Amino acid sequence: MTATAKAAGKFDVNRTSSNMCGVTLMNNQNGYVVAEIMRGKPGVTVREFPSMIRVDGENKVVFNWDEISEAIGFEFSQPDFEEIMSTHYGRMVHLDDETILFANPEDAAEYIDFDLKPVN
């Protein structure tokens, strides 16, 4: 067996859902405030790195604009969120008053016209 084949075997494929979703935020003043708000939420993990902040959640993560606006000191909305967010994983749904990330698309079905009926 070649070294490449041995190295390739180090990683197993697991196609089951992780039930996780999240975002990467800029590690700046606004990103830090948003991360601090999210830090206290159940099922949410916040990890800070030199140039980014990871916000990961189990099943669903909700970024509420009123809550963030109150903490940040100005009217915060979707464009402000998109400015500080570099990546995300999970199904993202933008509403007027919040952005929600779902780990599983089925959980977002009511927002995205996702039909759970089997096709005949």
PDB file of C-alpha atoms in Angstrom, residues 59-60 90-95 100-116:
ATOM      1  CA  ASN A  59     -30.076  22.234  15.507  1.00  0.00           C
ATOM      2  CA  LYS A  60     -30.819  25.973  15.199  1.00  0.00           C
ATOM      3  CA  GLY A  90     -26.704  25.073   7.608  1.00  0.00           C
ATOM      4  CA  ARG A  91     -29.856  26.338   5.929  1.00  0.00           C
ATOM      5  CA  MET A  92     -30.010  30.117   6.369  1.00  0.00           C
ATOM      6  CA  VAL A  93     -33.380  31.881   6.466  1.00  0.00           C
ATOM      7  CA  HIS A  94     -33.577  35.694   6.548  1.00  0.00           C
ATOM      8  CA  LEU A  95     -36.679  37.237   8.105  1.00  0.00           C
ATOM      9  CA  ILE A 100     -32.150  31.731  11.543  1.00  0.00           C
ATOM     10  CA  LEU A 101     -29.760  28.912  10.695  1.00  0.00           C
ATOM     11  CA  PHE A 102     -31.073  25.350  10.686  1.00  0.00           C
ATOM     12  CA  ALA A 103     -28.861  22.278  10.840  1.00  0.00           C
ATOM     13  CA  ASN A 104     -31.363  20.234   8.841  1.00  0.00           C
ATOM     14  CA  PRO A 105     -33.296  21.557   5.827  1.00  0.00           C
ATOM     15  CA  GLU A 106     -36.435  19.710   6.975  1.00  0.00           C
ATOM     16  CA  ASP A 107     -36.564  21.977  10.038  1.00  0.00           C
ATOM     17  CA  ALA A 108     -36.671  25.030   7.749  1.00  0.00           C
ATOM     18  CA  ALA A 109     -39.417  23.542   5.548  1.00  0.00           C
ATOM     19  CA  GLU A 110     -42.081  26.086   6.514  1.00  0.00           C
ATOM     20  CA  TYR A 111     -39.805  28.977   5.466  1.00  0.00           C
ATOM     21  CA  ILE A 112     -38.365  27.617   2.215  1.00  0.00           C
ATOM     22  CA  ASP A 113     -41.289  25.768   0.582  1.00  0.00           C
ATOM     23  CA  PHE A 114     -39.531  22.476   1.193  1.00  0.00           C
ATOM     24  CA  ASP A 115     -41.991  19.674   0.417  1.00  0.00           C
ATOM     25  CA  LEU A 116     -41.581  16.708   2.736  1.00  0.00           C
TER      26      LEU A 116
END
